[in-house]
CSV table of C-alpha atoms in Angstrom, one decimal:
chain,number,residue,atom,x,y,z
A,296,MET,CA,25.6,3.0,-23.3
A,297,PRO,CA,23.5,5.6,-21.5
A,298,GLN,CA,24.6,8.7,-19.7
A,299,PHE,CA,23.0,9.3,-16.3
A,300,GLU,CA,22.8,12.8,-14.6
A,301,ALA,CA,21.4,11.7,-11.3
A,302,ILE,CA,20.0,8.9,-9.1
A,303,ALA,CA,16.6,9.2,-7.4
A,304,HIS,CA,15.9,7.8,-3.9
A,305,VAL,CA,12.2,6.8,-3.4
A,306,LEU,CA,11.3,6.1,0.2
A,307,TRP,CA,8.1,4.1,0.9
A,308,GLU,CA,6.8,2.7,4.2
A,309,LEU,CA,5.0,-0.6,3.8
A,310,PRO,CA,2.6,-1.5,6.6
A,311,PHE,CA,3.8,-5.1,6.8
A,312,PRO,CA,7.2,-6.7,7.4
A,313,LEU,CA,9.2,-8.2,4.6
A,314,ARG,CA,11.3,-11.0,6.1
A,315,LEU,CA,14.3,-10.0,4.0
A,316,PRO,CA,17.8,-9.2,5.4
A,317,PRO,CA,18.4,-5.5,5.6
A,318,HIS,CA,20.8,-5.5,2.7
A,319,ALA,CA,20.6,-3.7,-0.6
A,320,PHE,CA,20.0,-5.9,-3.7
A,321,LEU,CA,19.6,-5.3,-7.4
A,322,THR,CA,16.1,-5.6,-8.8
A,323,TRP,CA,14.2,-5.1,-12.1
A,324,GLU,CA,12.7,-1.7,-13.1
A,325,PRO,CA,11.0,-1.0,-16.4
A,326,ASP,CA,13.0,1.9,-17.9
A,327,GLU,CA,16.7,1.2,-17.1
A,328,GLU,CA,16.2,-2.5,-16.3
A,329,ILE,CA,18.1,-2.4,-13.0
A,330,ALA,CA,17.4,-0.6,-9.7
A,331,LEU,CA,18.5,-1.0,-6.1
A,332,CYS,CA,16.2,-1.9,-3.2
A,333,ASP,CA,17.3,-1.5,0.4
A,334,PRO,CA,14.6,-2.8,2.8
A,335,ARG,CA,14.9,-2.0,6.5
A,336,PRO,CA,12.6,-3.5,9.2
A,337,SER,CA,11.1,-1.4,11.9
A,338,VAL,CA,8.2,-1.2,14.4
A,339,GLY,CA,5.6,1.5,14.6
A,340,ASP,CA,2.3,2.0,16.4
A,341,LEU,CA,-1.2,2.0,15.2
A,342,THR,CA,-3.3,4.1,17.6
A,343,TRP,CA,-7.1,4.4,18.1
A,344,ARG,CA,-8.5,7.1,20.3
A,345,ARG,CA,-12.2,7.5,21.3
A,346,THR,CA,-11.9,11.3,20.9
A,347,SER,CA,-10.5,13.0,17.9
A,348,GLU,CA,-7.9,15.8,18.3
A,349,LEU,CA,-8.8,17.1,14.8
A,350,LEU,CA,-12.6,16.9,14.4
A,351,ARG,CA,-15.5,17.4,16.7
A,352,PRO,CA,-18.4,14.9,16.3
A,353,GLU,CA,-21.0,17.7,15.8
A,354,GLN,CA,-19.0,18.7,12.7
A,355,VAL,CA,-20.0,15.3,11.1
A,356,PHE,CA,-23.3,14.3,12.7
A,357,SER,CA,-26.3,16.4,13.1
A,358,ASP,CA,-27.7,14.4,16.1
A,359,LEU,CA,-25.3,12.9,18.7
A,360,GLY,CA,-28.0,11.6,21.0
A,361,PRO,CA,-27.4,11.7,24.8
A,362,PRO,CA,-23.8,11.8,25.9
A,363,ASN,CA,-22.0,8.6,26.8
A,364,ASN,CA,-20.0,8.8,30.0
A,365,ILE,CA,-19.1,5.2,30.5
A,366,PHE,CA,-15.5,4.5,29.7
A,367,PRO,CA,-12.9,1.9,30.8
A,368,GLN,CA,-11.2,3.1,34.0
A,369,HIS,CA,-7.9,1.3,33.8
A,370,ASP,CA,-5.0,0.7,31.3
A,371,TYR,CA,-4.1,-2.8,30.4
A,372,VAL,CA,-1.0,-4.1,28.6
A,373,ILE,CA,-1.4,-7.3,26.6
A,374,THR,CA,1.7,-9.4,26.2
A,375,ALA,CA,2.8,-12.5,24.4
A,376,ARG,CA,5.4,-15.1,25.3
A,377,LEU,CA,8.1,-16.0,22.7
A,378,ALA,CA,9.5,-19.4,22.2
A,379,SER,CA,12.6,-18.2,24.0
A,380,GLY,CA,10.5,-17.5,27.1
A,381,ASP,CA,10.8,-13.7,26.8
A,382,GLU,CA,7.6,-11.7,27.1
A,383,ILE,CA,6.9,-8.8,24.7
A,384,PRO,CA,4.0,-6.3,24.7
A,385,THR,CA,1.5,-6.7,21.7
A,386,ALA,CA,-1.1,-4.1,22.6
A,387,LYS,CA,-2.1,-1.5,25.2
A,388,LEU,CA,-5.7,-0.6,26.1
A,389,THR,CA,-6.0,2.9,27.5
A,390,GLN,CA,-8.7,4.4,29.7
A,391,GLY,CA,-11.0,7.3,29.7
A,392,PRO,CA,-12.7,9.4,26.9
A,393,MET,CA,-9.3,10.0,25.3
A,394,GLY,CA,-8.3,6.4,25.5
A,395,GLY,CA,-8.5,3.5,23.1
A,396,PHE,CA,-5.6,1.2,22.1
A,397,ILE,CA,-2.1,1.2,20.9
A,398,GLU,CA,-1.0,-1.8,18.7
A,399,PRO,CA,2.7,-2.2,17.6
A,400,ARG,CA,2.9,-2.8,13.9
A,401,PRO,CA,6.1,-4.2,12.3
A,402,TYR,CA,6.6,-2.6,9.0
A,403,THR,CA,9.2,-2.1,6.2
A,404,ILE,CA,11.1,1.0,5.2
A,405,ALA,CA,11.5,0.4,1.5
A,406,ASN,CA,14.3,2.4,-0.1
A,407,PHE,CA,14.5,2.4,-3.9
A,408,PHE,CA,17.3,3.9,-6.0
A,409,LEU,CA,16.7,4.5,-9.7
A,410,CYS,CA,19.0,5.9,-12.4
A,411,LEU,CA,18.0,9.1,-14.2
A,412,ARG,CA,19.2,10.2,-17.6
A,413,PHE,CA,17.9,13.7,-16.8
A,414,LYS,CA,17.9,15.0,-13.2
A,415,ARG,CA,14.7,17.0,-13.8
A,416,ASP,CA,12.8,13.7,-14.2
A,417,TYR,CA,13.0,13.0,-10.4
A,418,ALA,CA,9.9,15.2,-9.9
A,419,GLY,CA,7.9,13.8,-12.8
A,420,PRO,CA,5.1,11.2,-12.6
A,421,ARG,CA,7.0,8.6,-14.5
A,422,LEU,CA,9.5,8.1,-11.6
A,423,MET,CA,6.7,7.1,-9.2
A,424,GLU,CA,5.3,4.8,-11.9
A,425,ARG,CA,8.7,3.1,-12.4
A,426,ALA,CA,9.3,2.8,-8.6
A,427,GLY,CA,5.8,1.4,-8.2
A,428,LEU,CA,6.3,-1.3,-10.8
A,429,ALA,CA,9.6,-2.2,-9.4
A,430,LEU,CA,8.1,-2.5,-5.9
A,431,ASN,CA,5.2,-4.6,-7.0
A,432,ASN,CA,7.6,-6.9,-8.9
A,433,ILE,CA,9.4,-7.5,-5.6
A,434,LEU,CA,6.2,-7.9,-3.6
A,435,GLU,CA,4.7,-10.4,-6.1
A,436,VAL,CA,7.8,-12.6,-6.0
A,437,TYR,CA,8.0,-12.3,-2.2
A,438,ARG,CA,4.4,-13.4,-1.8
A,439,PHE,CA,5.0,-16.3,-4.2
A,440,VAL,CA,8.1,-17.5,-2.3
A,441,THR,CA,6.8,-17.0,1.2
A,442,MET,CA,2.9,-17.3,0.9
A,443,ASP,CA,3.0,-14.5,3.5
A,444,PRO,CA,-0.7,-13.6,4.4
A,445,LEU,CA,0.3,-10.0,5.4
A,446,ALA,CA,2.2,-8.9,2.2
A,447,ARG,CA,0.3,-7.6,-0.7
A,448,SER,CA,0.9,-5.6,-3.9
A,449,VAL,CA,0.4,-1.8,-3.7
A,450,ARG,CA,-0.8,1.1,-5.9
A,451,ALA,CA,1.7,3.9,-6.1
A,452,ASP,CA,-1.1,6.5,-6.6
A,453,LEU,CA,-3.1,5.3,-3.5
A,454,ASP,CA,-1.0,3.2,-1.1
A,455,SER,CA,1.1,5.9,0.5
A,456,TYR,CA,0.5,8.5,3.1
A,457,TYR,CA,3.9,10.1,2.7
A,458,THR,CA,6.4,9.2,0.0
A,459,ILE,CA,9.7,11.1,-0.2
A,460,ILE,CA,11.7,11.4,-3.4
A,461,SER,CA,15.2,12.8,-3.2
A,462,VAL,CA,17.8,13.2,-5.9
A,463,ALA,CA,21.6,13.2,-6.0
A,464,ASP,CA,23.9,14.4,-8.8
A,465,ILE,CA,26.2,11.9,-10.4
A,466,PRO,CA,29.8,13.2,-11.0
A,467,GLN,CA,30.8,13.3,-14.6
A,468,PRO,CA,27.3,13.0,-15.9
A,469,THR,CA,28.5,12.9,-19.5
A,470,LYS,CA,30.4,9.6,-18.9
A,471,GLU,CA,28.7,6.6,-20.3
A,472,ARG,CA,27.7,4.0,-17.6
A,473,THR,CA,25.5,1.0,-17.2
A,474,SER,CA,22.8,1.2,-14.6
A,475,HIS,CA,24.8,-1.2,-12.4
A,476,GLU,CA,27.9,1.1,-12.7
A,477,ALA,CA,25.8,4.2,-11.8
A,478,LEU,CA,24.2,2.5,-8.8
A,479,SER,CA,27.6,1.4,-7.5
A,480,LEU,CA,28.4,5.1,-6.9
A,481,LEU,CA,25.7,5.4,-4.2
A,482,GLY,CA,28.1,5.4,-1.3
A,483,THR,CA,29.7,8.6,-2.7
A,484,LEU,CA,26.5,10.6,-3.4
A,485,SER,CA,24.7,13.2,-1.4
A,486,PHE,CA,20.9,13.2,-1.7
A,487,GLY,CA,19.1,16.5,-1.4
A,488,SER,CA,16.6,17.5,1.3
A,489,THR,CA,15.2,20.9,0.0
A,490,ILE,CA,11.6,20.5,-1.2
A,491,GLY,CA,11.3,22.0,-4.7
A,492,GLU,CA,15.0,22.0,-5.3
A,493,ASN,CA,16.2,18.4,-4.9
A,494,ARG,CA,13.3,16.7,-3.1
A,495,VAL,CA,9.6,16.2,-3.6
A,496,HIS,CA,7.0,14.5,-1.5
A,497,HIS,CA,3.7,12.9,-2.3
A,498,ILE,CA,1.1,13.1,0.5
A,499,GLY,CA,-1.6,10.5,0.6
A,500,LEU,CA,-5.1,11.3,-0.4
A,501,ASN,CA,-7.8,11.9,2.1
A,502,SER,CA,-11.5,12.6,1.6
A,503,LEU,CA,-14.3,14.1,3.6
A,504,ASP,CA,-16.7,11.9,1.7
A,505,ASP,CA,-15.1,8.8,3.2
A,506,LEU,CA,-15.5,9.8,6.8
A,507,VAL,CA,-19.0,8.1,6.7
A,508,SER,CA,-20.9,6.3,3.9
A,509,GLY,CA,-23.6,9.0,3.7
A,510,ARG,CA,-26.0,11.1,5.7
A,511,VAL,CA,-28.1,9.8,8.5
A,512,LEU,CA,-30.7,7.4,7.2
A,513,PRO,CA,-34.0,8.9,6.1
A,514,PRO,CA,-37.1,8.0,8.2
A,515,ASP,CA,-38.5,5.5,5.8
A,516,THR,CA,-35.2,3.6,5.7
A,517,VAL,CA,-35.0,3.6,9.5
A,518,HIS,CA,-38.5,2.3,9.7
A,519,LEU,CA,-37.7,-0.5,7.3
A,520,PHE,CA,-34.5,-1.3,9.3
A,521,CYS,CA,-36.4,-1.4,12.6
A,522,SER,CA,-39.2,-3.6,11.2
A,523,ILE,CA,-36.7,-6.2,9.8
A,524,VAL,CA,-34.3,-6.3,12.7
A,525,ARG,CA,-37.0,-7.6,15.1
A,526,THR,CA,-36.7,-11.1,13.5
A,527,PRO,CA,-33.5,-13.1,12.9
A,528,HIS,CA,-31.9,-12.9,9.5
A,529,SER,CA,-28.9,-14.4,7.9
A,530,LEU,CA,-27.3,-13.0,4.7
A,531,GLU,CA,-27.0,-15.5,1.9
A,532,LEU,CA,-23.7,-16.0,0.1
A,533,PHE,CA,-24.8,-13.9,-2.8
A,534,HIS,CA,-25.6,-11.0,-0.4
A,535,GLN,CA,-22.2,-11.3,1.2
A,536,LEU,CA,-20.4,-11.4,-2.1
A,537,LEU,CA,-22.2,-8.4,-3.4
A,538,LEU,CA,-21.5,-6.4,-0.2
A,539,GLU,CA,-17.8,-7.5,-0.5
A,540,ALA,CA,-17.8,-6.3,-4.1
A,541,VAL,CA,-19.1,-2.9,-2.9
A,542,ARG,CA,-16.4,-2.7,-0.3
A,543,ARG,CA,-13.7,-3.6,-2.8
A,544,LEU,CA,-15.0,-1.0,-5.2
A,545,LYS,CA,-14.6,1.7,-2.6
A,546,ARG,CA,-11.1,0.4,-1.7
A,547,GLY,CA,-9.9,0.7,-5.3
A,548,GLU,CA,-9.8,-3.1,-5.8
A,549,HIS,CA,-11.8,-2.8,-9.0
A,550,ALA,CA,-10.9,-6.1,-10.7
A,551,PHE,CA,-11.7,-8.1,-7.5
A,552,ALA,CA,-15.0,-6.2,-7.1
A,553,VAL,CA,-16.0,-7.5,-10.6
A,554,LEU,CA,-15.0,-11.0,-9.7
A,555,ASP,CA,-17.0,-10.9,-6.5
A,556,ALA,CA,-20.1,-9.5,-8.2
A,557,GLN,CA,-20.1,-12.2,-10.9
A,558,SER,CA,-19.6,-14.9,-8.3
A,559,ALA,CA,-22.6,-13.4,-6.4
A,560,PHE,CA,-24.8,-13.8,-9.5
A,561,GLU,CA,-23.6,-17.3,-10.2
A,562,SER,CA,-24.2,-18.3,-6.5
A,563,PHE,CA,-27.7,-16.8,-6.6
A,564,VAL,CA,-28.6,-18.7,-9.8
A,565,ALA,CA,-27.2,-22.0,-8.3
A,566,VAL,CA,-29.3,-21.6,-5.2
A,567,LEU,CA,-32.4,-21.0,-7.2
A,568,THR,CA,-31.7,-23.9,-9.4
A,569,SER,CA,-31.2,-26.2,-6.5
A,570,GLU,CA,-34.3,-25.1,-4.8
A,571,SER,CA,-36.4,-25.5,-7.9
A,572,LEU,CA,-35.2,-29.1,-8.4
A,573,GLN,CA,-36.0,-29.8,-4.7
A,574,ASN,CA,-39.5,-28.4,-5.3
A,575,GLN,CA,-39.9,-30.8,-8.2
A,576,GLY,CA,-39.3,-33.7,-5.8
A,577,MET,CA,-35.6,-34.5,-6.6
A,578,THR,CA,-33.5,-35.9,-3.8
A,579,PRO,CA,-30.4,-34.0,-2.6
A,580,ALA,CA,-28.1,-36.7,-4.2
A,581,ALA,CA,-29.9,-36.4,-7.5
A,582,ILE,CA,-29.7,-32.6,-7.4
A,583,GLU,CA,-26.0,-32.8,-6.7
A,584,THR,CA,-25.5,-35.2,-9.7
A,585,GLU,CA,-27.6,-32.9,-12.0
A,586,MET,CA,-25.5,-29.8,-11.1
A,587,ALA,CA,-22.1,-31.5,-10.8
A,588,LEU,CA,-19.5,-31.8,-13.6
A,589,GLY,CA,-21.1,-33.7,-16.4
A,590,GLY,CA,-24.6,-33.0,-15.3
A,591,LYS,CA,-27.2,-31.2,-17.4
A,592,LEU,CA,-27.2,-28.2,-15.1
A,593,HIS,CA,-23.5,-27.9,-14.4
A,594,LEU,CA,-23.0,-24.7,-16.4
A,595,LEU,CA,-24.5,-21.2,-15.9
A,596,GLN,CA,-26.3,-21.0,-19.2
A,597,PRO,CA,-28.4,-24.2,-18.8
A,598,ARG,CA,-29.3,-23.1,-15.2
A,599,LEU,CA,-30.6,-19.8,-16.5
A,600,LYS,CA,-32.6,-21.6,-19.2
A,601,HIS,CA,-34.0,-23.9,-16.5
A,602,LEU,CA,-35.1,-20.9,-14.4
A,603,ASP,CA,-36.7,-19.3,-17.5
A,604,SER,CA,-38.6,-22.5,-18.2
A,605,ILE,CA,-40.1,-22.5,-14.7
A,606,ALA,CA,-41.3,-18.9,-15.1
A,607,ARG,CA,-42.3,-19.1,-18.7
A,608,ALA,CA,-46.0,-18.8,-18.0
A,609,LEU,CA,-45.6,-15.9,-15.6
A,610,ASN,CA,-43.1,-13.5,-16.9
A,611,PRO,CA,-40.9,-12.8,-20.0
A,612,PRO,CA,-37.6,-14.8,-19.8
A,613,PHE,CA,-34.3,-13.4,-18.5
A,614,LEU,CA,-32.3,-14.7,-21.4
A,615,GLY,CA,-32.7,-12.3,-24.3
A,616,SER,CA,-33.9,-9.4,-22.1
A,617,VAL,CA,-32.2,-6.0,-21.8
A,618,LYS,CA,-31.1,-6.9,-18.2
A,619,GLU,CA,-29.4,-10.0,-19.6
A,620,THR,CA,-27.7,-8.0,-22.3
A,621,ASN,CA,-26.4,-5.4,-19.8
A,622,TRP,CA,-25.3,-8.1,-17.4
A,623,ARG,CA,-23.4,-10.0,-20.1
A,624,ARG,CA,-21.8,-6.9,-21.5
A,625,ASP,CA,-21.0,-5.0,-18.3
A,626,LEU,CA,-20.2,-7.8,-15.8
A,627,TYR,CA,-19.9,-11.3,-17.3
A,628,ASP,CA,-17.7,-10.3,-20.2
A,629,VAL,CA,-15.5,-8.0,-18.0
A,630,ARG,CA,-15.1,-10.9,-15.5
A,631,ASN,CA,-14.0,-13.2,-18.4
A,632,ARG,CA,-11.5,-10.7,-19.6
A,633,ILE,CA,-10.0,-10.6,-16.1
A,634,VAL,CA,-10.0,-14.3,-15.5
A,635,HIS,CA,-9.3,-15.6,-19.0
A,636,GLY,CA,-7.5,-12.7,-20.6
A,637,SER,CA,-4.9,-10.2,-19.7
A,638,VAL,CA,-7.0,-7.5,-18.1
A,639,ARG,CA,-5.7,-6.6,-14.7
A,640,LEU,CA,-6.7,-2.9,-14.3
A,641,VAL,CA,-10.4,-1.9,-14.4
A,642,SER,CA,-11.5,1.7,-14.0
A,643,PHE,CA,-13.8,2.7,-11.2
A,644,ALA,CA,-16.6,3.6,-13.7
A,645,ASP,CA,-16.4,0.2,-15.4
A,646,ALA,CA,-16.3,-1.7,-12.1
A,647,ARG,CA,-19.3,0.3,-10.8
A,648,ALA,CA,-21.2,-0.4,-14.0
A,649,ALA,CA,-20.4,-4.1,-13.5
A,650,LEU,CA,-21.8,-4.2,-10.0
A,651,ILE,CA,-24.9,-2.3,-11.0
A,652,ALA,CA,-25.5,-4.8,-13.9
A,653,GLY,CA,-25.1,-7.7,-11.5
A,654,LEU,CA,-27.6,-6.2,-9.0
A,655,HIS,CA,-30.1,-5.6,-11.8
A,656,ALA,CA,-29.6,-9.2,-13.1
A,657,VAL,CA,-30.2,-10.6,-9.6
A,658,ALA,CA,-33.4,-8.5,-9.3
A,659,ALA,CA,-34.5,-9.6,-12.8
A,660,VAL,CA,-34.1,-13.3,-12.2
A,661,GLN,CA,-35.7,-13.0,-8.8
A,662,SER,CA,-38.8,-11.4,-10.4
A,663,LEU,CA,-39.3,-14.3,-12.8
A,664,SER,CA,-41.3,-16.3,-10.2
A,665,PRO,CA,-42.7,-15.8,-6.7
A,666,SER,CA,-40.8,-19.0,-5.7
A,667,PHE,CA,-37.5,-17.2,-6.5
A,668,GLN,CA,-38.1,-14.3,-4.1
A,669,ARG,CA,-35.8,-13.9,-1.1
A,670,LYS,CA,-36.6,-12.6,2.3
A,671,MET,CA,-34.1,-9.8,1.9
A,672,THR,CA,-33.5,-8.2,-1.4
A,673,TRP,CA,-32.5,-5.0,-3.1
A,674,SER,CA,-34.8,-3.1,-5.5
A,675,GLY,CA,-35.5,0.3,-6.9
A,676,SER,CA,-32.8,3.0,-6.8
A,677,ALA,CA,-30.6,0.8,-4.5
A,678,LEU,CA,-29.8,-1.3,-7.6
A,679,ASP,CA,-27.9,1.7,-9.1
A,680,LEU,CA,-25.6,2.3,-6.1
A,681,PRO,CA,-26.2,6.1,-6.0
A,682,HIS,CA,-24.3,6.3,-2.7
A,683,ILE,CA,-21.1,4.8,-4.2
A,684,GLN,CA,-19.0,7.4,-5.9
A,685,GLN,CA,-15.3,7.6,-6.6
A,686,THR,CA,-13.5,9.5,-3.9
A,687,ALA,CA,-10.0,10.2,-2.8
A,688,GLY,CA,-10.0,7.6,0.0
A,689,ARG,CA,-8.5,7.6,3.5
A,690,LEU,CA,-4.9,7.4,4.7
A,691,SER,CA,-5.8,4.5,6.9
A,692,ARG,CA,-6.7,2.3,3.9
A,693,PHE,CA,-3.1,1.4,3.5
A,694,PHE,CA,-2.8,0.1,7.0
A,695,GLU,CA,-5.8,-2.2,6.9
A,696,VAL,CA,-4.9,-5.9,6.9
């Protein structure tokens, strides 16, 4: 039976409500098997202001253009009526250059209590890892039970703007106790509040690189933008999936970025296959049958062979090329390990390489035939995502729905 010197209290604030009663309950944790979670509901405010108190715009942008002096001139409170008939405020819109909006946000104060065999371990990285695994176990079960669209799992290293860890000594630390017995002493313990002595805090990451996505666009890119925007355009599904993959990559959702990138490539190949069959005179019903379950072109590999066969007289095939090898190694295989295997954590570097391989694969397939070309496409250095680098992130990431 173990001997515990202390109990650590880890305080997280989750930017969504957990519809659990505010009572402590025992939960799993990886090292000592049992921890205590005490969730408390509360309501805070998310505030947006048109003018920053911390940063002047000229510190970020080299050209601000002419000043804008048109602002709302009144405050408005938006309310909602409950089933009981009571009316509650849900937002406030505020006037003037310093105005913006205030939106109430229900959230959860998540208190975790973990047993420590050695008091000094309260300040070590393993404690945050233990608490994070325990928290995610609760969140995953909660999401399964409730199907709550607001709740989500978190990353202990990113999803916190301010985490407090305090420690309390256990009397008679040489006495052997179970984790349950040690946690039952909570009501008699006094947790410290002196940073460096019996408390540590983890302040969320924040990066200058994430204020904006890059510098002001160069003249040639602005010229291209202005020439394209004069006519109507609609992003295709593969465009949207690739852009979503880039967004997920920057948000630290690396595995999902890989899934979106591979889905983008498969969507692109499916559209080209369908269009080529239509060009051959097939009816929509026949095309659907050919590409549906049991059809000759239901799977990805036959579709790629079909596209290669169309372009055989014009260009070298995609299958067997370096671009195909890179796509299969860096994106397709990684996607399969996530979907069909046990891989859940993907590094930023591997996810970025996967997206780049997907972009190059799309460009390679597109170049097989003039009929495969899209109105809007990426090429050249853009395929290597030079503007997407790993950065510390922003505090506000945690509060995005």
